[in-house]
Amino acid sequence: MLVRQAAWTCTLLAQIVAVVALPAIRLSGLSPSSGLWEKGASIVNGGEWMVKQVNDNPALLPDYSLEILWQDGGCDSLVGQRALYANWFRKPYHLLNGSTVSGIKTVGLIGPDCSPTSLAQAALAYYVRMPMISASSTFPSLSDRSQYPGFWRTIVPDSRLVEAFVATVRSFGFNEVAVIADAEIAASFLPKLLETVDKFDVELLGPSMFLGPTANGWLLRQDSAEEGAREIVEELVAVRPSPPRFVILLLREGRSARAVLCAAFHRGLSSQITFMTFGWLAPLWWRDLPPGYHCTEQDMEVAVNKTISTQAVQKRSDLGTRLSCSASATAADFFADMGDALEEAASSADVVCTYAKMLHEIIYTHGNTLAELEDSSDDIYSQAQQILEATDFEGTQGRMQFLPGLPDPNGAVEIQQIQISNFNTQLQKTLL
C-alpha cells in the first residue's frame, strides 16, 4: 500500500512539474562584461528584473516562459561578430555564467551592446530575419533606416545629445563652437552635427575634419590621445581673436576627455573654455589617473569644474506609474531594486518589455506559433517590425514609443553642469 501511495505521489509531482515547465521563448543578449565598457552587469540585472515581471504577469505570455541567453559582447565589433555568427549559423551560445548551450533557437536579439557592433551586425540581423533591439547602442548613424533596416533601440541616441550641446551654446548667445571628435567615430556623428549647427545658425571653428567647407573641428585618435590633445590645445590657443568659448568633446572614452582637459589646464585655458562632454562617461572619470600622470587630481578638478554634460534621462519622474509589463510593480519598485547600478538597466528593462509586448501580439493576436517564430520567415519578421513600429507602453524611462520612421525612442535629455567648490571636491551636478 505504501509503495503504491509513493508511486502515485511521484506521478502527481511529475505531472505538476510538467504543467509548471512551460515552453521557453528565448532571446539572445549581448552584454559587455569585458572590453572598454564593462557595464554588462547593469544591463543583465535590468533585463532579468523585467523577465521576472513578464513571467509573473498572466496577461502577457501565459503559456510560455521568457528566457534570455546572455553572452559577452566585449563592446567590440569582432567579439560580437564571432558570437552572433556562432549563434545564428552553428547555434552554440557561450553564456556569461561560463556554460555553453547548443541547438537552441532564439527569436530576437537584445543588443548588440555597443554601437560599433551594431553598425557591423545590423545588416546580418536583417539578412537572417532576426529582430534586433539595443539598450545601449547610441551612435547617431544607426538612425538611418536606409543603412540599418530592422535596428531598434530603447536608449536615446547621441544625436539628441549633440543637439543639446549646440542648443545650449546658442542659448548663451554664442554663435561659434569648436568640436574635438574621436577619430574612430566622427563619421557617425558628422551628418547630425552639420544638420544641428545649420539649424541653430552656429559656426564650427577649426580646420576641416573631412572634405567639405563647413565640417570643421579636430580629430583625436585613441592610440595617441595625450600627444594629440596637446597639439589640439595649442591650435585652440591660436584661434583668433581668442580661443573658443565652448568646445564640444565628442569622445567616447574618459581617458581622451581627460587628456584634453589636462592639456587645457597646463595652457591656462580651464577658466576660458567651457568644455562639453557626454554624461555617460564613467562617474568621476577625471579622477581615473594613471601613476605619474602629468595632472594631479587637484589639477583635474580645476580643469573639469563648470564642464557641461548631456545625457539621456533614464529614470522617469512619475515613479508611482505601474509598469505595463508587470502585474503590479511600479517604476519606483524597479529603481529601488536596482539601487545605484543604473547603467542602462532601465533601457534594458524596456527592451525586454518591448519584446514581451511584441511576442504577445504576434502569438495571441496574429495567431503564430513558437515554431513559426523560431523559423524566422519573411512574413513573421515583417509582422514583428510592424508591431514594433506601434510600440506604446509605460516603461522604466517613461512612455515607450518610437519616433515616426525612426528606430529611436521618444525620450528626454538632461543638461547638467559639474560644479566643484574649492572647499568641497564632492561631485555636484545642477540641472541647467
Coordinates of C-alpha atoms in Angstrom, one line a residue:
M1 CA 0.0 0.0 0.0
L2 CA 2.8 2.4 1.0
V3 CA 4.6 1.6 -2.2
R4 CA 1.5 2.3 -4.3
Q5 CA 1.0 5.6 -2.5
A6 CA 4.6 6.6 -3.0
A7 CA 4.3 5.8 -6.7
W8 CA 1.1 7.8 -7.0
T9 CA 2.8 10.8 -5.3
C10 CA 5.7 10.7 -7.6
T11 CA 3.4 10.5 -10.6
L12 CA 1.4 13.5 -9.3
L13 CA 4.6 15.5 -8.7
A14 CA 5.8 14.7 -12.2
Q15 CA 2.5 15.9 -13.6
I16 CA 2.8 19.2 -11.6
V17 CA 6.3 19.7 -12.8
A18 CA 5.2 19.1 -16.4
V19 CA 2.5 21.7 -16.1
V20 CA 4.8 24.3 -14.5
A21 CA 7.6 23.8 -17.0
L22 CA 6.2 26.0 -19.8
P23 CA 7.9 26.0 -23.2
A24 CA 10.6 28.7 -23.3
I25 CA 10.7 31.6 -25.7
R26 CA 14.4 32.6 -25.8
L27 CA 16.1 35.8 -26.7
S28 CA 19.8 36.2 -27.1
G29 CA 21.5 39.1 -25.3
L30 CA 24.9 40.7 -25.8
S31 CA 26.2 42.4 -22.7
P32 CA 29.7 44.0 -22.2
S33 CA 31.4 42.1 -19.3
S34 CA 34.8 42.7 -20.8
G35 CA 36.4 45.3 -23.1
L36 CA 36.4 49.1 -23.0
W37 CA 33.0 49.4 -21.3
E38 CA 32.4 46.8 -18.7
K39 CA 28.8 47.7 -17.6
G40 CA 27.2 44.4 -18.5
A41 CA 26.0 43.6 -15.0
S42 CA 23.6 46.5 -15.0
I43 CA 22.2 45.5 -18.5
V44 CA 21.7 42.0 -17.3
N45 CA 20.2 43.0 -14.0
G46 CA 17.7 45.3 -15.6
G47 CA 16.7 42.8 -18.2
E48 CA 16.3 39.9 -15.8
W49 CA 14.2 42.0 -13.5
M50 CA 11.8 42.6 -16.3
V51 CA 11.9 39.0 -17.4
K52 CA 10.6 38.0 -13.9
Q53 CA 7.8 40.6 -14.2
V54 CA 6.8 39.3 -17.6
N55 CA 6.8 35.7 -16.5
D56 CA 4.7 36.6 -13.4
N57 CA 2.2 38.5 -15.5
P58 CA -0.6 36.2 -16.8
A59 CA -1.7 38.9 -19.3
L60 CA 1.4 38.7 -21.4
L61 CA 2.8 35.2 -22.2
P62 CA 0.8 32.9 -20.0
D63 CA 1.6 29.7 -22.0
Y64 CA 5.4 30.4 -22.2
S65 CA 8.4 31.2 -20.1
L66 CA 10.6 34.1 -21.4
E67 CA 14.4 33.5 -21.2
I68 CA 17.5 35.4 -22.2
L69 CA 20.8 33.8 -23.2
W70 CA 23.3 36.4 -22.0
Q71 CA 26.7 36.5 -23.7
D72 CA 29.7 38.8 -23.5
G73 CA 29.8 41.2 -26.4
G74 CA 33.0 42.8 -25.2
C75 CA 31.9 46.2 -26.5
D76 CA 34.0 45.1 -29.5
S77 CA 32.6 44.5 -33.0
L78 CA 34.9 41.5 -33.7
V79 CA 33.9 39.8 -30.4
G80 CA 30.2 40.5 -31.0
Q81 CA 30.5 39.3 -34.6
R82 CA 32.0 36.0 -33.6
A83 CA 29.3 35.4 -31.0
L84 CA 26.4 36.3 -33.4
Y85 CA 27.8 34.3 -36.3
A86 CA 28.1 31.3 -34.0
N87 CA 24.6 31.8 -32.6
W88 CA 22.8 32.2 -35.9
F89 CA 24.6 29.7 -38.0
R90 CA 26.0 27.0 -35.7
K91 CA 23.7 27.5 -32.7
P92 CA 26.1 27.4 -29.8
Y93 CA 25.8 30.1 -27.1
H94 CA 28.7 30.7 -24.7
L95 CA 26.9 32.2 -21.7
L96 CA 28.1 34.7 -19.1
N97 CA 27.8 32.0 -16.4
G98 CA 30.5 30.0 -18.1
S99 CA 28.3 27.3 -19.6
T100 CA 27.7 26.6 -23.3
V101 CA 24.3 25.5 -24.8
S102 CA 23.8 24.2 -28.3
G103 CA 20.9 23.6 -30.7
I104 CA 18.9 26.5 -29.2
K105 CA 16.7 28.7 -31.3
T106 CA 16.2 32.3 -30.4
V107 CA 13.5 34.7 -31.7
G108 CA 15.2 38.0 -31.1
L109 CA 18.4 39.8 -30.0
I110 CA 18.9 42.2 -27.1
G111 CA 21.8 44.2 -28.3
P112 CA 24.4 44.5 -29.6
D113 CA 25.9 46.1 -26.5
C114 CA 27.9 48.8 -28.2
S115 CA 27.4 50.9 -31.3
P116 CA 30.4 49.6 -33.4
T117 CA 29.0 46.1 -33.1
S118 CA 25.5 47.3 -34.0
L119 CA 26.9 49.0 -37.1
A120 CA 28.7 45.9 -38.1
Q121 CA 25.9 43.4 -37.5
A122 CA 22.6 45.2 -38.3
A123 CA 22.8 44.1 -41.9
L124 CA 23.4 40.4 -40.9
A125 CA 20.5 40.5 -38.4
Y126 CA 18.3 41.9 -41.2
Y127 CA 19.5 39.2 -43.6
V128 CA 18.7 36.3 -41.2
R129 CA 15.4 38.0 -40.2
M130 CA 16.4 38.3 -36.5
P131 CA 14.7 41.2 -34.7
M132 CA 17.3 43.4 -33.0
I133 CA 16.7 45.9 -30.2
S134 CA 19.6 47.5 -28.4
A135 CA 19.6 49.0 -24.9
S136 CA 22.9 50.8 -25.2
S137 CA 24.0 51.5 -28.9
T138 CA 23.8 55.3 -29.2
F139 CA 25.6 56.2 -32.4
P140 CA 23.6 58.8 -34.5
S141 CA 24.2 56.9 -37.8
L142 CA 22.2 54.0 -36.6
S143 CA 19.1 56.1 -37.0
D144 CA 19.5 55.8 -40.8
R145 CA 16.8 53.3 -41.9
S146 CA 18.2 53.0 -45.4
Q147 CA 21.6 51.7 -44.0
Y148 CA 20.4 49.8 -40.9
P149 CA 16.9 48.4 -41.5
G150 CA 15.4 46.4 -38.7
F151 CA 17.5 48.0 -36.0
W152 CA 15.7 49.4 -32.9
R153 CA 16.9 50.9 -29.6
T154 CA 15.3 51.9 -26.3
I155 CA 18.0 54.4 -25.4
V156 CA 18.1 58.0 -26.7
P157 CA 20.8 58.3 -29.4
D158 CA 23.8 60.6 -29.1
S159 CA 22.3 62.8 -31.9
R160 CA 19.9 64.2 -29.3
L161 CA 22.9 65.0 -27.0
V162 CA 24.7 66.8 -29.9
E163 CA 21.6 68.9 -30.4
A164 CA 21.5 69.7 -26.7
F165 CA 25.2 70.8 -26.8
V166 CA 24.6 73.2 -29.7
A167 CA 21.3 74.5 -28.4
T168 CA 23.0 75.3 -25.1
V169 CA 25.7 77.3 -26.8
R170 CA 23.1 79.2 -28.7
S171 CA 21.0 79.8 -25.6
F172 CA 24.0 81.6 -24.0
G173 CA 24.2 84.0 -27.0
F174 CA 27.2 82.5 -28.8
N175 CA 27.2 81.5 -32.5
E176 CA 30.6 79.7 -32.6
V177 CA 31.7 76.4 -31.2
A178 CA 34.7 74.1 -31.6
V179 CA 34.5 70.3 -31.7
I180 CA 37.0 67.7 -30.8
A181 CA 35.9 64.3 -32.0
D182 CA 37.0 60.7 -31.6
A183 CA 38.6 59.9 -35.0
E184 CA 37.2 56.4 -35.0
I185 CA 33.6 57.5 -34.5
A186 CA 33.5 61.0 -36.0
A187 CA 31.9 59.9 -39.3
S188 CA 28.9 58.6 -37.3
F189 CA 28.3 62.0 -35.7
L190 CA 29.1 64.3 -38.6
P191 CA 25.8 64.4 -40.5
K192 CA 23.8 65.2 -37.4
L193 CA 26.4 67.7 -36.2
L194 CA 26.3 69.6 -39.5
E195 CA 22.5 69.5 -39.6
T196 CA 22.3 70.8 -36.0
V197 CA 24.7 73.7 -36.4
D198 CA 22.9 74.7 -39.5
K199 CA 19.6 74.6 -37.6
F200 CA 20.8 76.8 -34.8
D201 CA 23.0 79.0 -37.1
V202 CA 26.2 78.2 -35.3
E203 CA 29.6 78.1 -36.9
L204 CA 32.1 75.3 -36.4
L205 CA 35.6 76.6 -35.8
G206 CA 38.9 74.9 -36.7
P207 CA 40.4 73.1 -39.6
S208 CA 38.4 70.8 -41.9
M209 CA 37.8 67.4 -40.4
F210 CA 36.5 65.9 -43.7
L211 CA 36.1 67.1 -47.2
G212 CA 33.6 69.9 -47.2
P213 CA 33.7 73.7 -46.4
T214 CA 31.8 73.5 -43.1
A215 CA 32.9 70.2 -41.5
N216 CA 35.4 71.9 -39.2
G217 CA 37.0 70.7 -36.0
W218 CA 39.7 68.4 -34.6
L219 CA 40.1 64.6 -34.7
L220 CA 41.7 62.9 -31.8
R221 CA 43.0 59.3 -32.1
Q222 CA 42.6 57.0 -29.1
D223 CA 46.1 55.5 -29.6
S224 CA 47.8 58.9 -29.3
A225 CA 45.3 60.8 -27.2
E226 CA 47.9 62.6 -24.9
E227 CA 50.1 63.9 -27.7
G228 CA 47.1 64.7 -29.9
A229 CA 45.4 66.6 -27.2
R230 CA 48.4 68.8 -26.6
E231 CA 48.7 69.6 -30.3
I232 CA 44.9 70.4 -30.5
V233 CA 45.1 72.6 -27.4
E234 CA 47.9 74.6 -29.0
E235 CA 45.8 75.1 -32.0
L236 CA 42.9 76.3 -29.8
V237 CA 45.2 78.9 -28.3
A238 CA 46.0 80.1 -31.8
V239 CA 42.3 80.7 -32.7
R240 CA 41.8 84.4 -33.3
P241 CA 40.7 86.7 -31.9
S242 CA 40.5 84.4 -28.9
P243 CA 40.1 80.8 -28.0
P244 CA 36.6 79.4 -28.5
R245 CA 34.3 79.9 -25.5
F246 CA 32.7 76.4 -25.9
V247 CA 34.4 73.2 -27.0
I248 CA 32.3 70.0 -27.6
L249 CA 34.1 66.8 -26.9
L250 CA 32.6 64.0 -29.0
L251 CA 34.8 61.5 -27.2
R252 CA 33.6 58.0 -26.1
E253 CA 36.4 57.4 -23.5
G254 CA 37.1 59.3 -20.3
R255 CA 40.9 59.0 -20.9
S256 CA 40.6 61.0 -24.1
A257 CA 38.5 63.7 -22.4
R258 CA 41.0 63.7 -19.5
A259 CA 43.9 64.2 -22.0
V260 CA 42.2 67.3 -23.5
L261 CA 41.2 68.9 -20.2
C262 CA 44.7 68.2 -18.7
A263 CA 46.4 69.8 -21.7
A264 CA 44.0 72.8 -21.5
F265 CA 44.8 73.2 -17.8
H266 CA 48.5 73.4 -18.4
R267 CA 47.9 76.1 -21.1
G268 CA 45.8 78.1 -18.7
L269 CA 42.5 77.6 -20.6
S270 CA 40.4 76.0 -17.9
S271 CA 38.8 79.3 -16.9
Q272 CA 38.4 80.5 -20.5
I273 CA 36.8 77.5 -22.2
T274 CA 33.7 75.6 -21.2
F275 CA 34.1 72.0 -22.3
M276 CA 31.0 69.9 -23.0
T277 CA 31.1 66.1 -22.6
F278 CA 28.8 63.1 -22.8
G279 CA 27.1 62.4 -19.5
W280 CA 27.5 58.7 -19.9
L281 CA 31.3 58.8 -19.3
A282 CA 32.3 56.8 -16.2
P283 CA 31.5 58.6 -12.9
L284 CA 34.3 60.8 -11.8
W285 CA 36.2 59.9 -15.0
W286 CA 38.7 62.8 -14.4
R287 CA 40.0 61.1 -11.3
D288 CA 41.0 57.9 -13.1
L289 CA 44.6 58.9 -13.4
P290 CA 47.5 56.5 -14.2
P291 CA 50.6 56.6 -11.9
G292 CA 52.7 59.6 -12.5
Y293 CA 50.2 61.4 -14.7
H294 CA 51.1 65.0 -15.6
C295 CA 47.9 66.4 -14.0
T296 CA 47.2 65.7 -10.3
E297 CA 43.7 65.0 -9.0
Q298 CA 43.5 68.6 -7.8
D299 CA 44.6 69.9 -11.3
M300 CA 41.9 67.8 -12.9
E301 CA 39.2 69.1 -10.6
V302 CA 40.1 72.6 -11.6
A303 CA 40.1 71.6 -15.2
V304 CA 36.7 69.8 -15.1
N305 CA 34.9 72.5 -13.0
K306 CA 32.0 74.1 -14.8
T307 CA 32.1 71.4 -17.5
I308 CA 28.7 70.9 -19.1
S309 CA 27.4 67.4 -19.9
T310 CA 24.3 66.0 -21.5
Q311 CA 22.8 62.5 -21.1
A312 CA 19.6 60.6 -21.7
V313 CA 17.0 60.7 -18.9
Q314 CA 16.7 57.0 -17.9
K315 CA 14.6 57.4 -14.8
R316 CA 11.1 58.6 -15.2
S317 CA 9.9 61.3 -12.7
D318 CA 6.4 59.8 -12.1
L319 CA 7.7 56.8 -10.1
G320 CA 4.3 55.7 -9.0
T321 CA 3.4 54.7 -12.5
R322 CA 2.7 50.9 -12.9
L323 CA 4.9 49.4 -15.5
S324 CA 2.9 47.9 -18.4
C325 CA 4.7 44.6 -18.4
S326 CA 4.3 44.0 -14.7
A327 CA 1.1 42.8 -13.0
S328 CA 1.7 45.2 -10.1
A329 CA 5.3 46.7 -9.9
T330 CA 5.8 50.4 -10.3
A331 CA 8.8 52.4 -11.6
A332 CA 9.7 53.1 -8.0
D333 CA 9.9 49.3 -7.3
F334 CA 12.3 48.9 -10.3
F335 CA 14.7 51.7 -9.2
A336 CA 14.6 50.6 -5.6
D337 CA 15.6 47.1 -6.6
M338 CA 18.4 48.4 -9.0
G339 CA 19.9 50.7 -6.4
D340 CA 22.7 52.8 -7.8
A341 CA 23.6 50.4 -10.6
L342 CA 21.6 52.1 -13.3
E343 CA 24.0 52.0 -16.3
E344 CA 21.5 51.1 -19.0
A345 CA 19.5 48.9 -16.5
A346 CA 16.4 50.9 -17.3
S347 CA 16.8 50.8 -21.1
S348 CA 17.5 47.1 -20.8
A349 CA 14.3 46.5 -18.9
D350 CA 12.4 48.4 -21.6
V351 CA 13.9 46.2 -24.3
V352 CA 12.6 43.2 -22.5
C353 CA 9.1 44.7 -22.2
T354 CA 9.2 45.8 -25.9
Y355 CA 9.9 42.2 -26.9
A356 CA 7.2 40.8 -24.5
K357 CA 4.6 43.1 -25.9
M358 CA 5.6 42.2 -29.5
L359 CA 5.6 38.5 -28.7
H360 CA 2.2 38.7 -27.1
E361 CA 0.8 40.4 -30.3
I362 CA 2.5 38.1 -32.7
I363 CA 1.4 34.9 -30.9
Y364 CA -2.0 35.7 -29.4
T365 CA -3.4 38.4 -31.8
H366 CA -1.8 37.3 -35.0
G367 CA -2.1 33.6 -34.2
N368 CA 1.5 32.5 -34.9
T369 CA 3.2 29.5 -33.1
L370 CA 6.5 29.4 -31.4
A371 CA 7.9 27.1 -34.1
E372 CA 7.0 29.7 -36.7
L373 CA 8.7 32.4 -34.7
E374 CA 11.9 30.3 -34.4
D375 CA 11.9 29.7 -38.2
S376 CA 12.3 33.4 -38.8
S377 CA 10.4 33.7 -42.0
D378 CA 10.0 36.9 -44.0
D379 CA 6.3 37.0 -43.0
I380 CA 7.0 36.6 -39.3
Y381 CA 9.8 39.2 -39.5
S382 CA 7.5 41.7 -41.3
Q383 CA 4.8 41.2 -38.7
A384 CA 7.3 41.8 -35.9
Q385 CA 8.6 45.0 -37.5
Q386 CA 5.0 46.4 -37.9
I387 CA 4.3 45.6 -34.2
L388 CA 7.5 47.3 -33.1
E389 CA 6.6 50.4 -35.0
A390 CA 3.4 50.7 -33.0
T391 CA 5.1 50.2 -29.6
D392 CA 3.4 52.1 -26.8
F393 CA 3.7 51.2 -23.1
E394 CA 4.7 52.6 -19.7
G395 CA 8.3 51.7 -19.2
T396 CA 11.0 52.5 -16.7
Q397 CA 12.3 55.5 -18.5
G398 CA 8.8 56.9 -19.4
R399 CA 6.2 56.2 -22.0
M400 CA 7.9 54.0 -24.5
Q401 CA 7.2 54.9 -28.1
F402 CA 9.4 55.0 -31.2
L403 CA 9.6 58.2 -33.2
P404 CA 7.8 58.0 -36.6
G405 CA 10.0 56.4 -39.2
L406 CA 12.9 56.0 -36.8
P407 CA 14.3 53.3 -34.6
D408 CA 14.8 55.8 -31.7
P409 CA 12.6 56.2 -28.6
N410 CA 10.8 59.4 -27.9
G411 CA 13.0 60.1 -24.8
A412 CA 14.3 63.1 -22.9
V413 CA 17.7 64.6 -22.5
E414 CA 19.1 66.5 -19.4
I415 CA 21.8 69.1 -19.5
Q416 CA 24.0 69.3 -16.4
Q417 CA 27.0 71.2 -15.1
I418 CA 29.7 69.9 -12.9
Q419 CA 30.3 72.3 -10.1
I420 CA 33.3 71.6 -7.8
S421 CA 33.9 74.0 -4.9
N422 CA 37.5 74.9 -3.8
F423 CA 36.4 73.8 -0.4
N424 CA 34.4 70.8 -1.3
T425 CA 35.6 68.4 -4.0
Q426 CA 32.4 66.3 -4.0
L427 CA 30.8 66.0 -7.4
Q428 CA 27.8 68.3 -7.7
K429 CA 25.5 68.4 -10.7
T430 CA 23.0 71.1 -11.3
L431 CA 20.3 70.8 -13.9
L432 CA 20.5 73.8 -16.2

